[in-house]
Amino acid sequence: PEDLNLPNAVITRIIKEALPDGVNISKEARSAISRAASVFVLYATSCANNFAMKGKRKTLNAGDVLSAMEEMEFQRFMVPLKESLEVYRREQKGKKEARKDKDKKADSEEQDKSREEDNDDDDERMEEEEQNDEEEVDN
Amino acid sequence: AEMAARLSENRLVSLPLSRIRVIMKSSPEVSSINQDALFLTAKATELFVQYLASYSYKHGRGKEKNALTYSDLSHTAEECETFQFLADILPKKILASKYLKMLEKEKRDGEVGEGDEEDEEEEDEDEA
């Protein structure tokens, strides 16, 4: 069975950042927010997917997610999301160029090695692999 | 060294993209998700968590005790249109004694209506 829950520690940290210092968050409240966040992902995905289907595309793209946010009446997210996306794209581009500089053989060795590293690195590596896969599909 | 710095502070996003992806893919009609869409969904979820928490705290009674409570959250889901999609998963809580009284009342109301129908059925059976 897949784990559709988000990590408690991360959720707690995000909540704390939004509240004044020293405010207590009951375990029940934290758990409820975590569930709400999962539901949010599902709702946003469904909404974004409708936009993709309207555009006769099978792959959800950034525009679909942004349109979904507007549809769900979270316009307040638009500016921070667009700004973050710009930074993210620059980061991804930088990583890609760094990888291209390396030997192909070295690349495969690194991929094997990165799986042993902590989760965060795995996420980033996985993202790059996914991105490469999608590029091949587009070609 | 640069990557290590990013991981500890000033992360662009804290929620793990791999987990967000699992949740998104659990939707049967979704085929594939482009990298940017995955990132945006994760980031939007963080913004959502912050919005839900701060809104609930601001409009709730928990702050009288310097806390964010479940009740604050369910109140938000009920009162605020933007968060109404959460109403089913954040139901209001009531005392058990009140709930039992509600059940008894529903049962009484139900019997008044059902009783008439049963009488009719019995008459039919007699006729048959």
mmCIF file of C-alpha atoms in Angstrom:
data_model
loop_
_atom_site.group_PDB
_atom_site.id
_atom_site.type_symbol
_atom_site.label_atom_id
_atom_site.label_comp_id
_atom_site.label_asym_id
_atom_site.label_seq_id
_atom_site.Cartn_x
_atom_site.Cartn_y
_atom_site.Cartn_z
ATOM 1 C CA PRO A 1 0.000 0.000 0.000
ATOM 2 C CA GLU A 2 1.248 3.452 -0.927
ATOM 3 C CA ASP A 3 1.809 6.019 1.758
ATOM 4 C CA LEU A 4 -0.377 8.971 0.859
ATOM 5 C CA ASN A 5 0.646 10.843 4.009
ATOM 6 C CA LEU A 6 3.127 13.681 4.145
ATOM 7 C CA PRO A 7 5.993 13.563 6.664
ATOM 8 C CA ASN A 8 4.869 14.862 10.073
ATOM 9 C CA ALA A 9 8.085 16.688 10.844
ATOM 10 C CA VAL A 10 7.933 18.711 7.642
ATOM 11 C CA ILE A 11 4.244 19.525 8.049
ATOM 12 C CA THR A 12 4.849 20.658 11.634
ATOM 13 C CA ARG A 13 7.702 22.896 10.552
ATOM 14 C CA ILE A 14 5.613 24.513 7.822
ATOM 15 C CA ILE A 15 2.750 25.136 10.267
ATOM 16 C CA LYS A 16 5.087 26.701 12.825
ATOM 17 C CA GLU A 17 6.446 29.066 10.200
ATOM 18 C CA ALA A 18 2.915 30.332 9.600
ATOM 19 C CA LEU A 19 2.002 30.970 13.224
ATOM 20 C CA PRO A 20 3.334 33.402 15.831
ATOM 21 C CA ASP A 21 6.200 32.065 17.947
ATOM 22 C CA GLY A 22 5.274 29.827 20.847
ATOM 23 C CA VAL A 23 1.781 28.868 19.656
ATOM 24 C CA ASN A 24 0.998 25.250 20.525
ATOM 25 C CA ILE A 25 -0.279 22.950 17.831
ATOM 26 C CA SER A 26 -2.259 20.010 19.145
ATOM 27 C CA LYS A 27 -1.389 16.613 17.715
ATOM 28 C CA GLU A 28 -4.948 16.389 16.483
ATOM 29 C CA ALA A 29 -4.645 19.697 14.666
ATOM 30 C CA ARG A 30 -1.350 18.715 13.068
ATOM 31 C CA SER A 31 -2.759 15.393 11.935
ATOM 32 C CA ALA A 32 -5.840 17.112 10.522
ATOM 33 C CA ILE A 33 -3.729 19.622 8.579
ATOM 34 C CA SER A 34 -1.623 16.794 7.197
ATOM 35 C CA ARG A 35 -4.738 15.020 5.931
ATOM 36 C CA ALA A 36 -6.032 18.292 4.524
ATOM 37 C CA ALA A 37 -2.762 18.737 2.652
ATOM 38 C CA SER A 38 -3.078 15.294 1.046
ATOM 39 C CA VAL A 39 -6.647 16.087 0.046
ATOM 40 C CA PHE A 40 -5.430 19.385 -1.381
ATOM 41 C CA VAL A 41 -2.921 17.546 -3.572
ATOM 42 C CA LEU A 42 -5.635 15.236 -4.880
ATOM 43 C CA TYR A 43 -8.046 18.090 -5.545
ATOM 44 C CA ALA A 44 -5.355 20.199 -7.254
ATOM 45 C CA THR A 45 -4.234 17.239 -9.358
ATOM 46 C CA SER A 46 -7.755 16.462 -10.475
ATOM 47 C CA CYS A 47 -8.355 20.100 -11.342
ATOM 48 C CA ALA A 48 -5.030 20.451 -13.181
ATOM 49 C CA ASN A 49 -5.729 17.247 -15.059
ATOM 50 C CA ASN A 50 -8.983 18.717 -16.371
ATOM 51 C CA PHE A 51 -6.997 21.560 -17.900
ATOM 52 C CA ALA A 52 -4.521 19.124 -19.445
ATOM 53 C CA MET A 53 -7.357 17.113 -20.952
ATOM 54 C CA LYS A 54 -8.915 20.283 -22.343
ATOM 55 C CA GLY A 55 -5.585 20.925 -24.039
ATOM 56 C CA LYS A 56 -5.571 17.303 -25.254
ATOM 57 C CA ARG A 57 -2.376 16.592 -23.381
ATOM 58 C CA LYS A 58 -1.554 13.549 -21.297
ATOM 59 C CA THR A 59 1.162 15.200 -19.280
ATOM 60 C CA LEU A 60 0.304 17.700 -16.553
ATOM 61 C CA ASN A 61 2.371 20.823 -16.967
ATOM 62 C CA ALA A 62 3.087 23.969 -14.943
ATOM 63 C CA GLY A 63 0.313 25.934 -16.641
ATOM 64 C CA ASP A 64 -2.250 23.303 -15.681
ATOM 65 C CA VAL A 65 -1.294 23.543 -12.014
ATOM 66 C CA LEU A 66 -1.417 27.353 -12.079
ATOM 67 C CA SER A 67 -4.817 27.282 -13.769
ATOM 68 C CA ALA A 68 -5.987 24.830 -11.118
ATOM 69 C CA MET A 69 -4.945 27.216 -8.347
ATOM 70 C CA GLU A 70 -6.994 29.980 -9.898
ATOM 71 C CA GLU A 71 -9.967 27.671 -10.338
ATOM 72 C CA MET A 72 -9.728 26.600 -6.695
ATOM 73 C CA GLU A 73 -9.702 30.280 -5.699
ATOM 74 C CA PHE A 74 -6.142 30.347 -4.425
ATOM 75 C CA GLN A 75 -5.139 33.396 -6.473
ATOM 76 C CA ARG A 76 -3.022 34.509 -3.550
ATOM 77 C CA PHE A 77 -0.615 31.685 -4.392
ATOM 78 C CA MET A 78 -0.010 32.825 -7.975
ATOM 79 C CA VAL A 79 2.798 35.334 -7.425
ATOM 80 C CA PRO A 80 4.822 33.227 -4.944
ATOM 81 C CA LEU A 81 4.339 30.149 -7.138
ATOM 82 C CA LYS A 82 5.512 31.888 -10.296
ATOM 83 C CA GLU A 83 8.523 33.341 -8.525
ATOM 84 C CA SER A 84 9.468 29.974 -7.028
ATOM 85 C CA LEU A 85 9.061 28.321 -10.402
ATOM 86 C CA GLU A 86 11.560 30.716 -11.955
ATOM 87 C CA VAL A 87 14.144 29.919 -9.301
ATOM 88 C CA TYR A 88 13.445 26.203 -9.640
ATOM 89 C CA ARG A 89 13.862 26.273 -13.407
ATOM 90 C CA ARG A 90 17.165 28.092 -13.086
ATOM 91 C CA GLU A 91 18.356 25.538 -10.540
ATOM 92 C CA GLN A 92 17.352 22.614 -12.737
ATOM 93 C CA LYS A 93 19.052 24.159 -15.745
ATOM 94 C CA GLY A 94 22.244 24.661 -13.734
ATOM 95 C CA LYS A 95 22.226 21.047 -12.573
ATOM 96 C CA LYS A 96 21.655 19.769 -16.078
ATOM 97 C CA GLU A 97 24.518 21.747 -17.497
ATOM 98 C CA ALA A 98 26.765 20.528 -14.727
ATOM 99 C CA ARG A 99 25.893 16.955 -15.603
ATOM 100 C CA LYS A 100 26.471 17.412 -19.307
ATOM 101 C CA ASP A 101 30.042 18.386 -18.545
ATOM 102 C CA LYS A 102 30.696 14.950 -17.109
ATOM 103 C CA ASP A 103 31.573 11.711 -18.902
ATOM 104 C CA LYS A 104 28.605 9.468 -19.760
ATOM 105 C CA LYS A 105 30.289 6.597 -17.940
ATOM 106 C CA ALA A 106 30.816 8.785 -14.907
ATOM 107 C CA ASP A 107 27.108 9.674 -15.043
ATOM 108 C CA SER A 108 25.958 6.093 -14.636
ATOM 109 C CA GLU A 109 28.413 5.525 -11.820
ATOM 110 C CA GLU A 110 27.073 8.627 -10.073
ATOM 111 C CA GLN A 111 23.495 7.471 -10.446
ATOM 112 C CA ASP A 112 24.304 4.226 -8.673
ATOM 113 C CA LYS A 113 26.191 6.101 -5.998
ATOM 114 C CA SER A 114 23.458 8.701 -5.451
ATOM 115 C CA ARG A 115 20.949 6.002 -4.507
ATOM 116 C CA GLU A 116 22.931 5.406 -1.365
ATOM 117 C CA GLU A 117 22.799 9.058 -0.415
ATOM 118 C CA ASP A 118 20.044 10.577 1.675
ATOM 119 C CA ASN A 119 16.482 11.008 0.484
ATOM 120 C CA ASP A 120 16.813 14.616 -0.562
ATOM 121 C CA ASP A 121 19.504 13.780 -3.052
ATOM 122 C CA ASP A 122 17.466 10.849 -4.279
ATOM 123 C CA ASP A 123 14.527 13.156 -4.883
ATOM 124 C CA GLU A 124 16.649 15.505 -6.898
ATOM 125 C CA ARG A 125 18.267 12.684 -8.848
ATOM 126 C CA MET A 126 14.906 11.074 -9.501
ATOM 127 C CA GLU A 127 13.588 14.385 -10.762
ATOM 128 C CA GLU A 128 16.402 14.645 -13.260
ATOM 129 C CA GLU A 129 15.822 11.129 -14.484
ATOM 130 C CA GLU A 130 12.128 11.798 -14.857
ATOM 131 C CA GLN A 131 12.873 14.953 -16.748
ATOM 132 C CA ASN A 132 15.150 13.077 -19.123
ATOM 133 C CA ASP A 133 12.480 10.453 -19.685
ATOM 134 C CA GLU A 134 9.917 13.067 -20.520
ATOM 135 C CA GLU A 135 12.247 14.751 -22.936
ATOM 136 C CA GLU A 136 12.694 11.491 -24.782
ATOM 137 C CA VAL A 137 8.956 11.026 -24.996
ATOM 138 C CA ASP A 138 8.536 14.496 -26.441
ATOM 139 C CA ASN A 139 11.196 13.766 -29.060
ATOM 140 C CA ALA B 1 28.977 22.205 -0.881
ATOM 141 C CA GLU B 2 26.374 24.386 -2.537
ATOM 142 C CA MET B 3 23.844 21.549 -2.561
ATOM 143 C CA ALA B 4 24.435 20.855 1.126
ATOM 144 C CA ALA B 5 23.744 24.504 1.942
ATOM 145 C CA ARG B 6 20.490 24.384 0.041
ATOM 146 C CA LEU B 7 19.322 21.246 1.816
ATOM 147 C CA SER B 8 19.675 22.677 5.309
ATOM 148 C CA GLU B 9 18.250 26.193 4.967
ATOM 149 C CA ASN B 10 16.526 28.257 2.297
ATOM 150 C CA ARG B 11 15.209 25.174 0.579
ATOM 151 C CA LEU B 12 13.012 26.054 -2.301
ATOM 152 C CA VAL B 13 10.554 23.418 -1.160
ATOM 153 C CA SER B 14 10.447 21.264 1.991
ATOM 154 C CA LEU B 15 7.867 18.659 1.126
ATOM 155 C CA PRO B 16 9.442 15.632 -0.585
ATOM 156 C CA LEU B 17 8.619 15.649 -4.306
ATOM 157 C CA SER B 18 8.661 11.847 -4.398
ATOM 158 C CA ARG B 19 5.812 11.660 -1.891
ATOM 159 C CA ILE B 20 3.818 14.394 -3.630
ATOM 160 C CA ARG B 21 4.228 12.415 -6.832
ATOM 161 C CA VAL B 22 2.876 9.236 -5.183
ATOM 162 C CA ILE B 23 -0.238 11.099 -4.062
ATOM 163 C CA MET B 24 -0.753 12.693 -7.481
ATOM 164 C CA LYS B 25 -0.318 9.369 -9.282
ATOM 165 C CA SER B 26 -2.921 7.732 -7.037
ATOM 166 C CA SER B 27 -5.453 9.593 -9.178
ATOM 167 C CA PRO B 28 -6.392 7.047 -11.838
ATOM 168 C CA GLU B 29 -6.942 9.525 -14.660
ATOM 169 C CA VAL B 30 -3.453 11.046 -14.395
ATOM 170 C CA SER B 31 -0.917 9.621 -16.866
ATOM 171 C CA SER B 32 2.246 11.637 -16.436
ATOM 172 C CA ILE B 33 3.436 14.678 -14.573
ATOM 173 C CA ASN B 34 6.001 17.118 -15.874
ATOM 174 C CA GLN B 35 8.774 18.131 -13.491
ATOM 175 C CA ASP B 36 7.637 21.757 -13.163
ATOM 176 C CA ALA B 37 4.074 20.659 -12.404
ATOM 177 C CA LEU B 38 5.353 18.380 -9.643
ATOM 178 C CA PHE B 39 7.393 21.176 -8.119
ATOM 179 C CA LEU B 40 4.483 23.655 -8.307
ATOM 180 C CA THR B 41 2.096 21.196 -6.666
ATOM 181 C CA ALA B 42 4.522 20.644 -3.798
ATOM 182 C CA LYS B 43 5.069 24.370 -3.366
ATOM 183 C CA ALA B 44 1.339 25.088 -3.568
ATOM 184 C CA THR B 45 0.720 22.466 -0.886
ATOM 185 C CA GLU B 46 3.156 24.221 1.429
ATOM 186 C CA LEU B 47 1.434 27.554 0.800
ATOM 187 C CA PHE B 48 -1.888 25.839 1.440
ATOM 188 C CA VAL B 49 -0.732 24.403 4.792
ATOM 189 C CA GLN B 50 0.429 27.843 5.881
ATOM 190 C CA TYR B 51 -2.784 29.501 4.736
ATOM 191 C CA LEU B 52 -5.006 26.910 6.448
ATOM 192 C CA ALA B 53 -3.018 27.150 9.684
ATOM 193 C CA SER B 54 -2.810 30.937 9.853
ATOM 194 C CA TYR B 55 -6.415 31.500 8.782
ATOM 195 C CA SER B 56 -7.717 28.979 11.331
ATOM 196 C CA TYR B 57 -5.617 30.462 14.115
ATOM 197 C CA LYS B 58 -6.702 33.997 13.290
ATOM 198 C CA HIS B 59 -10.424 33.183 13.140
ATOM 199 C CA GLY B 60 -10.581 30.513 15.816
ATOM 200 C CA ARG B 61 -10.881 30.387 19.558
ATOM 201 C CA GLY B 62 -7.756 28.356 20.149
ATOM 202 C CA LYS B 63 -5.686 31.491 20.398
ATOM 203 C CA GLU B 64 -7.396 32.277 23.702
ATOM 204 C CA LYS B 65 -5.156 29.511 24.983
ATOM 205 C CA ASN B 66 -2.248 30.296 22.674
ATOM 206 C CA ALA B 67 -2.957 27.201 20.585
ATOM 207 C CA LEU B 68 -4.178 26.016 17.216
ATOM 208 C CA THR B 69 -6.850 23.395 17.822
ATOM 209 C CA TYR B 70 -8.763 20.879 15.733
ATOM 210 C CA SER B 71 -11.894 22.900 16.391
ATOM 211 C CA ASP B 72 -10.292 25.968 14.760
ATOM 212 C CA LEU B 73 -9.673 23.919 11.636
ATOM 213 C CA SER B 74 -13.124 22.373 11.365
ATOM 214 C CA HIS B 75 -14.615 25.805 11.953
ATOM 215 C CA THR B 76 -12.614 27.123 8.991
ATOM 216 C CA ALA B 77 -13.773 24.250 6.778
ATOM 217 C CA GLU B 78 -17.375 25.009 7.625
ATOM 218 C CA GLU B 79 -17.317 28.815 7.519
ATOM 219 C CA CYS B 80 -14.865 29.682 4.764
ATOM 220 C CA GLU B 81 -15.873 28.903 1.186
ATOM 221 C CA THR B 82 -12.300 28.450 -0.018
ATOM 222 C CA PHE B 83 -11.800 25.602 2.458
ATOM 223 C CA GLN B 84 -15.181 23.968 2.101
ATOM 224 C CA PHE B 85 -13.701 21.067 0.130
ATOM 225 C CA LEU B 86 -12.253 19.979 3.491
ATOM 226 C CA ALA B 87 -15.603 19.864 5.306
ATOM 227 C CA ASP B 88 -15.967 16.091 5.029
ATOM 228 C CA ILE B 89 -12.531 15.314 6.443
ATOM 229 C CA LEU B 90 -12.692 17.957 9.175
ATOM 230 C CA PRO B 91 -16.118 17.314 10.670
ATOM 231 C CA LYS B 92 -17.290 19.228 13.707
ATOM 232 C CA LYS B 93 -17.051 17.294 16.919
ATOM 233 C CA ILE B 94 -19.926 17.093 19.322
ATOM 234 C CA LEU B 95 -20.292 15.619 22.790
ATOM 235 C CA ALA B 96 -21.285 11.946 22.806
ATOM 236 C CA SER B 97 -24.345 12.751 24.925
ATOM 237 C CA LYS B 98 -25.570 15.274 22.335
ATOM 238 C CA TYR B 99 -24.989 12.751 19.549
ATOM 239 C CA LEU B 100 -27.058 10.108 21.337
ATOM 240 C CA LYS B 101 -29.893 12.594 21.804
ATOM 241 C CA MET B 102 -29.713 13.403 18.084
ATOM 242 C CA LEU B 103 -29.968 9.709 17.226
ATOM 243 C CA GLU B 104 -32.958 9.249 19.501
ATOM 244 C CA LYS B 105 -34.717 12.231 17.959
ATOM 245 C CA GLU B 106 -34.068 10.932 14.424
ATOM 246 C CA LYS B 107 -35.408 7.559 15.411
ATOM 247 C CA ARG B 108 -38.605 9.082 16.836
ATOM 248 C CA ASP B 109 -39.080 11.269 13.747
ATOM 249 C CA GLY B 110 -38.495 8.238 11.547
ATOM 250 C CA GLU B 111 -40.995 6.044 13.365
ATOM 251 C CA VAL B 112 -43.822 8.553 12.929
ATOM 252 C CA GLY B 113 -43.434 8.358 9.154
ATOM 253 C CA GLU B 114 -42.623 4.638 8.936
ATOM 254 C CA GLY B 115 -45.532 3.726 11.173
ATOM 255 C CA ASP B 116 -48.027 5.062 8.610
ATOM 256 C CA GLU B 117 -46.383 3.084 5.838
ATOM 257 C CA GLU B 118 -46.376 -0.078 7.876
ATOM 258 C CA ASP B 119 -50.090 0.280 8.560
ATOM 259 C CA GLU B 120 -50.728 0.576 4.852
ATOM 260 C CA GLU B 121 -48.664 -2.497 4.133
ATOM 261 C CA GLU B 122 -50.517 -4.486 6.736
ATOM 262 C CA GLU B 123 -53.809 -3.480 5.231
ATOM 263 C CA ASP B 124 -52.595 -4.645 1.854
ATOM 264 C CA GLU B 125 -51.585 -7.968 3.301
ATOM 265 C CA ASP B 126 -54.991 -8.364 4.883
ATOM 266 C CA GLU B 127 -56.620 -7.682 1.566
ATOM 267 C CA ALA B 128 -54.332 -10.102 -0.174
#
